[in-house]
Coordinates of N, CA, C and O in Angstrom, one line a residue:
M888 N 16.9 -30.7 11.3 CA 16.8 -30.5 9.9 C 16.2 -29.1 9.8 O 15.2 -28.8 10.3
A889 N 16.8 -28.2 8.9 CA 16.3 -26.8 8.7 C 15.1 -26.9 7.9 O 14.9 -27.7 6.9
A890 N 14.1 -26.0 8.2 CA 12.9 -25.9 7.5 C 13.3 -25.4 6.0 O 14.2 -24.5 5.8
A891 N 12.5 -25.8 5.0 CA 12.7 -25.3 3.6 C 12.2 -23.8 3.6 O 11.3 -23.3 4.3
P892 N 13.1 -22.9 2.8 CA 12.6 -21.5 2.8 C 11.2 -21.5 2.2 O 10.8 -22.2 1.5
E893 N 10.6 -20.4 2.6 CA 9.3 -20.1 2.2 C 9.3 -19.7 0.7 O 10.0 -18.9 0.4
T894 N 8.3 -20.1 0.1 CA 8.2 -19.7 -1.4 C 7.7 -18.4 -1.5 O 6.8 -17.9 -0.6
P895 N 7.8 -17.6 -2.6 CA 7.4 -16.3 -2.6 C 5.9 -16.3 -2.5 O 5.2 -17.1 -3.1
R896 N 5.3 -15.3 -1.8 CA 3.9 -15.2 -1.6 C 3.4 -14.3 -2.5 O 3.8 -13.0 -2.6
S897 N 2.5 -14.6 -3.5 CA 1.8 -13.7 -4.3 C 0.4 -13.6 -3.8 O -0.2 -14.5 -3.5
Q898 N -0.1 -12.3 -4.0 CA -1.5 -12.1 -3.6 C -2.1 -11.6 -4.9 O -1.6 -11.1 -5.7
S899 N -3.5 -11.7 -4.8 CA -4.3 -11.2 -5.8 C -5.1 -10.0 -5.3 O -5.4 -10.0 -4.2
L900 N -5.4 -9.0 -6.3 CA -6.2 -7.9 -5.9 C -7.6 -8.4 -5.3 O -8.2 -7.9 -4.4
F901 N -8.0 -9.5 -5.8 CA -9.3 -10.1 -5.2 C -9.2 -10.5 -3.8 O -10.1 -10.6 -3.1
D902 N -8.0 -10.7 -3.3 CA -7.8 -11.1 -1.9 C -8.0 -9.9 -0.9 O -8.4 -10.1 0.2
I903 N -7.9 -8.6 -1.6 CA -7.9 -7.6 -0.6 C -8.9 -6.4 -1.0 O -9.1 -5.5 -0.3
A904 N -9.5 -6.7 -2.2 CA -10.5 -5.6 -2.7 C -11.9 -6.2 -3.1 O -11.9 -7.3 -3.5
K905 N -12.8 -5.3 -3.3 CA -14.1 -5.7 -3.9 C -14.1 -5.1 -5.3 O -14.1 -3.8 -5.4
E906 N -14.5 -5.9 -6.2 CA -14.7 -5.4 -7.5 C -15.9 -4.6 -7.7 O -17.0 -4.9 -7.3
L907 N -15.7 -3.5 -8.4 CA -16.8 -2.4 -8.7 C -17.4 -2.8 -10.0 O -16.6 -3.3 -10.9
P908 N -18.7 -2.4 -10.4 CA -19.3 -2.5 -11.6 C -18.5 -1.9 -12.7 O -18.6 -2.5 -13.9
D909 N -17.8 -0.8 -12.6 CA -17.1 -0.2 -13.6 C -15.7 -0.9 -14.0 O -15.0 -0.4 -14.8
G910 N -15.4 -2.0 -13.2 CA -14.1 -2.6 -13.4 C -13.0 -2.3 -12.4 O -11.9 -2.9 -12.4
G911 N -13.2 -1.2 -11.7 CA -12.3 -0.9 -10.7 C -12.4 -1.7 -9.4 O -13.3 -2.5 -9.4
F912 N -11.6 -1.4 -8.5 CA -11.7 -2.2 -7.2 C -11.6 -1.3 -6.0 O -10.8 -0.3 -5.9
L913 N -12.5 -1.5 -5.0 CA -12.5 -0.8 -3.8 C -11.8 -1.4 -2.7 O -12.0 -2.7 -2.5
V914 N -10.9 -0.7 -2.1 CA -10.0 -1.3 -1.3 C -10.1 -0.6 0.2 O -10.1 0.8 0.2
H915 N -10.1 -1.2 1.3 CA -10.0 -0.6 2.6 C -8.5 -0.5 2.8 O -7.8 -1.5 3.1
G916 N -8.0 0.7 2.8 CA -6.6 0.9 3.0 C -6.4 2.5 3.2 O -7.1 3.3 3.0
A917 N -5.0 2.7 3.2 CA -4.5 4.1 3.1 C -3.5 4.2 1.9 O -2.8 3.1 1.7
A918 N -3.5 5.2 1.3 CA -2.5 5.3 0.1 C -2.0 6.7 0.1 O -2.6 7.7 0.3
I919 N -0.6 6.8 -0.4 CA 0.1 8.0 -0.4 C 0.7 8.1 -1.9 O 0.8 7.0 -2.6
A920 N 1.0 9.3 -2.2 CA 1.8 9.5 -3.5 C 3.0 10.3 -3.2 O 3.1 11.2 -2.4
I921 N 4.1 9.7 -3.9 CA 5.5 10.6 -3.7 C 6.2 10.3 -5.0 O 6.3 9.3 -5.6
A922 N 6.6 11.5 -5.5 CA 7.4 11.5 -6.8 C 6.6 10.8 -8.0 O 7.1 10.0 -8.7
G923 N 5.2 11.0 -8.0 CA 4.5 10.5 -9.0 C 4.1 8.9 -8.9 O 3.7 8.5 -9.9
R924 N 4.4 8.4 -7.8 CA 4.1 7.0 -7.6 C 3.3 6.7 -6.4 O 3.5 7.4 -5.3
G925 N 2.4 5.7 -6.4 CA 1.5 5.5 -5.3 C 1.9 4.2 -4.6 O 2.3 3.2 -5.2
V926 N 1.7 4.4 -3.2 CA 1.8 3.3 -2.2 C 0.6 2.9 -1.4 O 0.0 3.9 -1.0
L927 N 0.2 1.7 -1.5 CA -1.1 1.3 -0.8 C -0.7 0.6 0.4 O 0.2 -0.4 0.3
F928 N -1.2 1.0 1.6 CA -1.0 0.3 2.7 C -2.3 -0.4 3.1 O -3.3 0.2 3.1
F929 N -2.4 -1.7 3.2 CA -3.6 -2.4 3.6 C -3.4 -3.4 4.6 O -2.3 -3.8 5.0
G930 N -4.6 -3.8 5.3 CA -4.6 -4.7 6.4 C -5.9 -4.4 7.2 O -6.6 -3.6 6.9
P931 N -6.1 -5.2 8.3 CA -7.4 -5.1 9.0 C -7.3 -3.8 9.8 O -6.3 -3.2 10.1
S932 N -8.5 -3.5 10.5 CA -8.6 -2.3 11.3 C -7.6 -2.3 12.5 O -7.4 -3.4 13.0
G933 N -6.9 -1.4 12.6 CA -5.9 -1.3 13.7 C -4.5 -1.7 13.3 O -3.6 -1.8 14.2
A934 N -4.3 -2.1 12.1 CA -3.1 -2.6 11.7 C -2.0 -1.5 11.6 O -0.8 -1.9 11.5
G935 N -2.5 -0.2 11.3 CA -1.5 0.8 11.2 C -1.4 1.4 9.9 O -0.4 2.1 9.6
K936 N -2.4 1.2 9.1 CA -2.5 1.9 7.8 C -2.3 3.5 7.8 O -1.5 3.8 7.1
S937 N -3.1 4.1 8.6 CA -3.2 5.6 8.7 C -1.7 5.9 9.4 O -1.2 7.0 8.8
Q938 N -1.3 5.2 10.3 CA 0.0 5.6 10.8 C 1.2 5.5 9.9 O 2.0 6.3 9.8
A939 N 1.1 4.4 9.1 CA 2.2 4.3 8.0 C 2.0 5.5 7.0 O 3.1 5.9 6.5
A940 N 0.8 5.8 6.6 CA 0.7 6.8 5.7 C 1.2 8.2 6.2 O 1.9 9.0 5.7
L941 N 0.8 8.4 7.5 CA 1.3 9.6 8.2 C 2.9 9.7 8.2 O 3.5 10.8 8.1
G942 N 3.5 8.5 8.5 CA 5.0 8.5 8.5 C 5.5 8.9 7.1 O 6.5 9.6 7.1
M943 N 4.7 8.4 6.1 CA 5.3 8.8 4.7 C 5.0 10.3 4.5 O 5.8 10.9 3.9
M944 N 3.9 10.8 5.0 CA 3.6 12.2 4.8 C 4.6 13.1 5.5 O 5.1 14.1 5.0
A945 N 5.1 12.6 6.6 CA 6.2 13.5 7.2 C 7.5 13.5 6.4 O 8.2 14.4 6.7
L946 N 7.6 12.5 5.5 CA 8.8 12.5 4.7 C 8.5 13.2 3.2 O 9.2 13.1 2.3
G947 N 7.4 13.9 3.2 CA 7.0 14.5 1.9 C 6.0 14.0 1.0 O 5.6 14.5 0.0
A948 N 5.3 12.8 1.4 CA 4.3 12.3 0.5 C 3.0 13.0 0.7 O 2.8 13.9 1.7
T949 N 2.1 12.8 -0.3 CA 0.8 13.4 -0.2 C -0.3 12.3 -0.1 O -0.1 11.2 -0.7
L950 N -1.3 12.6 0.7 CA -2.3 11.6 0.9 C -3.1 11.4 -0.3 O -3.5 12.4 -0.9
I951 N -3.4 10.2 -0.7 CA -4.4 9.9 -1.8 C -5.7 9.7 -1.2 O -6.7 10.3 -1.5
A952 N -5.7 8.8 -0.1 CA -6.9 8.5 0.6 C -6.5 7.8 1.9 O -5.6 7.0 1.9
D953 N -7.4 8.0 2.9 CA -7.4 7.3 4.2 C -8.7 6.5 4.3 O -9.7 7.1 4.2
D954 N -8.7 5.2 4.6 CA -9.8 4.4 4.8 C -10.3 3.5 3.6 O -10.4 2.4 3.6
Q955 N -10.7 4.3 2.5 CA -11.1 3.7 1.3 C -10.6 4.4 0.1 O -10.4 5.6 0.0
L956 N -10.2 3.5 -1.0 CA -9.8 4.2 -2.3 C -10.0 3.2 -3.3 O -10.6 2.1 -3.1
I957 N -9.8 3.6 -4.6 CA -10.0 2.9 -5.7 C -8.8 2.5 -6.4 O -7.9 3.3 -6.6
I958 N -8.6 1.2 -7.0 CA -7.6 0.8 -7.8 C -8.2 0.6 -9.1 O -9.1 -0.1 -9.3
D959 N -7.7 1.4 -10.1 CA -8.3 1.4 -11.5 C -7.2 0.7 -12.4 O -6.1 0.6 -12.1
T960 N -7.7 0.3 -13.6 CA -6.9 -0.3 -14.6 C -5.5 0.6 -14.8 O -5.7 1.9 -14.8
G961 N -4.5 -0.1 -15.0 CA -3.2 0.7 -15.2 C -2.1 -0.1 -14.6 O -1.0 -0.3 -15.1
P962 N -2.1 -0.4 -13.2 CA -3.1 0.0 -12.3 C -2.7 1.4 -11.7 O -1.5 1.7 -11.7
V963 N -3.7 2.2 -11.3 CA -3.5 3.4 -10.7 C -4.4 3.5 -9.4 O -5.4 2.8 -9.3
L964 N -3.9 4.3 -8.4 CA -4.7 4.5 -7.1 C -5.3 5.9 -7.3 O -4.7 6.9 -7.7
R965 N -6.5 6.0 -6.7 CA -7.2 7.3 -6.7 C -8.2 7.3 -5.6 O -8.6 6.2 -5.0
A966 N -8.6 8.5 -5.2 CA -9.6 8.7 -4.0 C -11.0 8.5 -4.6 O -11.1 8.7 -6.0
L967 N -11.9 8.2 -3.8 CA -13.3 8.1 -4.2 C -13.6 9.6 -4.4 O -13.2 10.4 -3.6
P968 N -14.8 9.7 -5.3 CA -15.3 11.2 -5.3 C -15.7 11.7 -3.9 O -16.2 10.9 -3.2
D969 N -15.5 12.9 -3.7 CA -15.8 13.5 -2.5 C -15.0 13.1 -1.2 O -15.6 13.3 -0.1
T970 N -13.9 12.5 -1.4 CA -13.1 12.0 -0.3 C -12.7 13.2 0.5 O -12.1 14.2 -0.2
P971 N -12.8 13.4 1.8 CA -12.3 14.5 2.6 C -10.9 14.5 2.7 O -10.3 13.4 2.8
G972 N -10.3 15.7 2.8 CA -8.8 15.8 3.0 C -8.5 15.6 4.5 O -8.2 16.5 5.3
L973 N -8.7 14.3 5.0 CA -8.5 14.0 6.4 C -7.7 12.7 6.5 O -7.9 11.8 5.8
I974 N -6.9 12.6 7.5 CA -6.4 11.3 7.9 C -6.4 11.1 9.4 O -6.3 12.0 10.2
E975 N -6.8 9.9 9.8 CA -6.9 9.5 11.2 C -5.5 9.4 11.9 O -4.7 8.7 11.4
A976 N -5.5 10.1 13.0 CA -4.3 10.0 13.9 C -4.8 9.3 15.2 O -5.5 10.1 16.0
R977 N -4.6 8.1 15.4 CA -5.2 7.4 16.6 C -4.8 8.1 17.8 O -3.6 8.3 18.0
G978 N -5.8 8.3 18.6 CA -5.5 8.9 20.0 C -5.5 10.5 19.9 O -5.3 11.2 20.9
V979 N -5.5 11.1 18.7 CA -5.3 12.5 18.5 C -6.6 12.9 17.8 O -7.2 14.0 18.2
G980 N -7.1 12.3 16.7 CA -8.2 12.7 16.0 C -8.0 12.9 14.6 O -7.0 12.2 14.0
L981 N -8.9 13.5 13.8 CA -8.8 13.6 12.3 C -7.9 14.8 12.1 O -8.2 15.9 12.6
L982 N -6.9 14.6 11.2 CA -6.0 15.8 10.8 C -6.3 16.2 9.4 O -6.4 15.3 8.5
A983 N -6.3 17.5 9.1 CA -6.7 18.1 7.9 C -5.4 17.9 7.0 O -4.3 18.1 7.6
T984 N -5.5 17.6 5.6 CA -4.5 17.5 4.8 C -4.9 17.8 3.3 O -6.1 17.7 3.1
R985 N -4.0 18.0 2.5 CA -4.2 18.0 1.1 C -4.2 16.7 0.5 O -3.4 15.9 0.8
L986 N -5.2 16.4 -0.4 CA -5.1 15.2 -1.1 C -4.6 15.3 -2.5 O -4.6 16.2 -3.2
E987 N -3.9 14.2 -2.9 CA -3.4 14.0 -4.3 C -4.6 14.1 -5.3 O -5.5 13.4 -5.2
P988 N -4.6 15.1 -6.2 CA -5.8 15.4 -7.0 C -6.0 14.5 -8.1 O -7.1 14.4 -8.7
V989 N -5.0 13.7 -8.6 CA -5.2 12.9 -9.8 C -4.7 11.5 -9.4 O -4.0 11.2 -8.6
P990 N -5.3 10.5 -10.2 CA -4.7 9.1 -10.1 C -3.3 9.1 -10.3 O -2.8 9.7 -11.0
V991 N -2.6 8.1 -9.5 CA -1.3 8.0 -9.4 C -0.9 6.5 -9.8 O -1.5 5.5 -9.2
P992 N 0.0 6.2 -10.6 CA 0.5 4.8 -10.9 C 0.9 4.1 -9.5 O 1.5 4.6 -8.6
F993 N 0.2 2.8 -9.5 CA 0.4 2.1 -8.3 C 1.7 1.4 -8.4 O 2.0 0.5 -9.2
A994 N 2.6 1.7 -7.5 CA 4.1 1.4 -7.6 C 4.3 0.3 -6.5 O 5.4 -0.5 -6.7
L995 N 3.8 0.3 -5.3 CA 4.1 -0.5 -4.1 C 3.0 -0.9 -3.3 O 2.2 0.0 -3.1
A996 N 2.9 -2.1 -2.8 CA 1.7 -2.6 -1.9 C 2.4 -3.0 -0.7 O 3.4 -3.7 -0.7
I997 N 1.9 -2.5 0.4 CA 2.3 -2.9 1.7 C 1.3 -3.7 2.6 O 0.2 -3.0 2.9
D998 N 1.6 -5.0 2.8 CA 0.6 -5.8 3.6 C 0.9 -5.6 5.0 O 2.0 -6.1 5.5
L999 N 0.0 -5.0 5.8 CA 0.2 -4.8 7.3 C -0.5 -5.9 8.1 O -0.5 -5.8 9.3
N1000 N -0.9 -6.9 7.3 CA -1.6 -8.1 8.0 C -0.6 -9.2 8.2 O -0.8 -10.0 9.2
A1001 N 0.5 -9.2 7.6 CA 1.5 -10.3 7.6 C 2.9 -9.8 7.9 O 3.3 -8.8 7.3
A1002 N 3.6 -10.3 8.7 CA 5.0 -9.9 9.0 C 5.9 -10.8 8.1 O 5.5 -11.9 7.7
E1003 N 7.1 -10.3 7.6 CA 7.9 -10.9 6.8 C 8.8 -11.9 7.6 O 9.4 -11.6 8.5
P1004 N 8.7 -13.1 7.2 CA 9.4 -14.2 8.1 C 10.9 -14.3 7.8 O 11.6 -15.0 8.5
Q1005 N 11.3 -13.7 6.6 CA 12.7 -13.9 6.3 C 13.6 -12.6 6.4 O 12.9 -11.6 6.0
R1006 N 14.7 -12.7 6.7 CA 15.5 -11.6 6.8 C 15.8 -11.0 5.4 O 15.8 -9.7 5.3
L1007 N 16.1 -11.7 4.4 CA 16.3 -11.4 3.1 C 15.2 -12.1 2.2 O 15.5 -13.2 1.6
P1008 N 14.0 -11.6 2.2 CA 13.0 -12.5 1.4 C 13.0 -12.4 0.1 O 13.7 -11.5 -0.6
P1009 N 12.3 -13.3 -0.6 CA 12.2 -13.3 -2.1 C 11.3 -12.2 -2.5 O 10.5 -11.5 -1.7
S1010 N 11.3 -11.8 -3.7 CA 10.3 -10.9 -4.3 C 9.0 -11.3 -4.2 O 8.7 -12.5 -4.6
R1011 N 8.0 -10.5 -3.8 CA 6.6 -10.8 -3.6 C 5.9 -9.9 -4.6 O 6.3 -8.8 -4.7
V1012 N 4.6 -10.3 -4.9 CA 3.8 -9.4 -5.8 C 2.4 -9.4 -5.4 O 1.9 -10.4 -4.8
L1013 N 1.7 -8.4 -5.8 CA 0.2 -8.3 -5.7 C -0.3 -8.2 -7.2 O 0.2 -7.3 -8.0
D1014 N -0.8 -9.2 -7.5 CA -1.4 -9.5 -8.8 C -2.6 -8.6 -9.1 O -3.7 -8.9 -8.5
C1015 N -2.5 -7.6 -9.9 CA -3.5 -6.6 -10.2 C -4.2 -7.0 -11.6 O -4.8 -6.1 -12.3
S1016 N -4.1 -8.2 -12.1 CA -4.6 -8.9 -13.3 C -4.1 -8.1 -14.6 O -3.6 -8.7 -15.6
D1017 N -3.8 -6.8 -14.6 CA -3.1 -6.0 -15.8 C -1.7 -5.8 -15.4 O -1.0 -5.3 -16.4
A1018 N -1.3 -6.1 -14.3 CA 0.1 -5.8 -13.9 C 0.4 -6.5 -12.7 O -0.6 -6.8 -11.8
E1019 N 1.6 -6.8 -12.3 CA 2.0 -7.1 -10.9 C 2.7 -6.0 -10.2 O 3.6 -5.4 -10.8
V1020 N 2.4 -5.7 -8.9 CA 2.9 -4.6 -8.2 C 3.7 -5.3 -7.0 O 3.3 -6.3 -6.5
P1021 N 4.9 -4.7 -6.9 CA 5.8 -5.3 -5.7 C 5.0 -5.3 -4.5 O 4.3 -4.3 -4.1
L1022 N 5.2 -6.4 -3.6 CA 4.4 -6.4 -2.4 C 5.5 -6.6 -1.3 O 6.5 -7.4 -1.4
I1023 N 5.4 -5.8 -0.1 CA 6.1 -6.0 1.1 C 5.3 -6.4 2.2 O 4.1 -5.8 2.5
L1024 N 5.6 -7.5 3.0 CA 4.9 -8.0 4.2 C 5.6 -7.2 5.3 O 6.8 -7.3 5.5
A1025 N 4.7 -6.4 6.0 CA 5.4 -5.3 7.0 C 4.6 -5.3 8.2 O 4.8 -4.3 9.0
A1026 N 3.8 -6.2 8.7 CA 3.2 -6.1 10.0 C 4.3 -5.9 11.0 O 5.2 -6.7 11.2
G1027 N 4.1 -4.8 11.9 CA 5.1 -4.7 12.9 C 6.3 -4.2 12.6 O 7.4 -4.2 13.5
H1028 N 6.6 -3.8 11.2 CA 8.0 -3.3 11.0 C 8.2 -2.0 11.7 O 7.5 -1.0 11.6
P1029 N 9.4 -2.0 12.3 CA 9.7 -0.8 13.1 C 10.1 0.5 12.4 O 10.0 1.7 12.9
N1030 N 10.6 0.3 11.1 CA 11.0 1.5 10.4 C 10.5 1.5 9.0 O 11.2 1.8 8.0
L1031 N 9.2 1.4 9.0 CA 8.5 1.3 7.7 C 8.7 2.5 6.7 O 8.9 2.3 5.6
A1032 N 8.4 3.6 7.3 CA 8.4 4.9 6.4 C 9.8 5.0 5.7 O 9.9 5.2 4.5
P1033 N 10.9 5.0 6.5 CA 12.2 5.2 5.8 C 12.5 4.1 4.8 O 13.1 4.2 3.8
V1034 N 12.0 2.8 5.2 CA 12.3 1.6 4.2 C 11.5 1.9 3.0 O 12.1 1.7 1.8
V1035 N 10.2 2.3 3.1 CA 9.4 2.6 1.9 C 10.1 3.7 1.1 O 10.1 3.7 -0.2
M1036 N 10.6 4.7 1.7 CA 11.1 5.9 1.1 C 12.3 5.4 0.1 O 12.5 5.8 -1.0
Q1037 N 13.2 4.6 0.8 CA 14.4 4.2 0.1 C 14.0 3.2 -1.0 O 14.6 3.2 -2.0
Y1038 N 13.1 2.4 -0.8 CA 12.5 1.5 -1.8 C 12.1 2.3 -3.0 O 12.6 1.8 -4.2
L1039 N 11.4 3.4 -2.8 CA 10.9 4.2 -3.9 C 12.1 4.9 -4.7 O 12.1 5.0 -5.9
R1040 N 13.1 5.3 -3.9 CA 14.3 5.9 -4.5 C 15.2 5.0 -5.3 O 15.7 5.4 -6.3
G1041 N 15.4 3.9 -4.7 CA 16.5 3.1 -5.3 C 16.1 1.6 -5.8 O 16.9 1.0 -6.4
G1042 N 14.8 1.3 -5.4 CA 14.4 0.0 -5.7 C 14.9 -1.1 -4.9 O 15.6 -0.9 -3.9
R1043 N 14.7 -2.3 -5.2 CA 15.2 -3.5 -4.6 C 16.2 -4.2 -5.4 O 15.9 -4.5 -6.4
S1044 N 17.3 -4.6 -4.7 CA 18.2 -5.4 -5.5 C 17.7 -6.8 -5.7 O 17.2 -7.4 -4.6
K1045 N 17.8 -7.4 -6.8 CA 17.2 -8.8 -6.9 C 17.9 -9.7 -6.2 O 18.5 -10.3 -5.7

């Protein structure tokens, strides 16, 4: 007997972030901006957050922050004050880069802690209390940067 398909997985911002006194959330992750939209890569240490951000930067994205950033109401992604223009390249060192100077609308969340179990998965979301952000499970995904780029260009067919 075939297993029943997995139901859509929804996550909450409370699952991945620490609430700040001002109402924002502190996230351990890397984020990029492209065409006025922000993408958050999150997961445990060593999951590939910086590598994924570097892959997007090679396709024209600008770094918002590497390691820690803030999600504010809107939701928007922004760097912490005094965030250095650096991104970690494992086995190479810290690389200098320009940071996105303004908060960017949070358009897509990428969970690098969980692999997508389905070939054609259901839509998944990250609940940000004031909005739902599309969520992709992408641990070990071999072509993540081009997939994210196409997702931002054309969206996902329902």
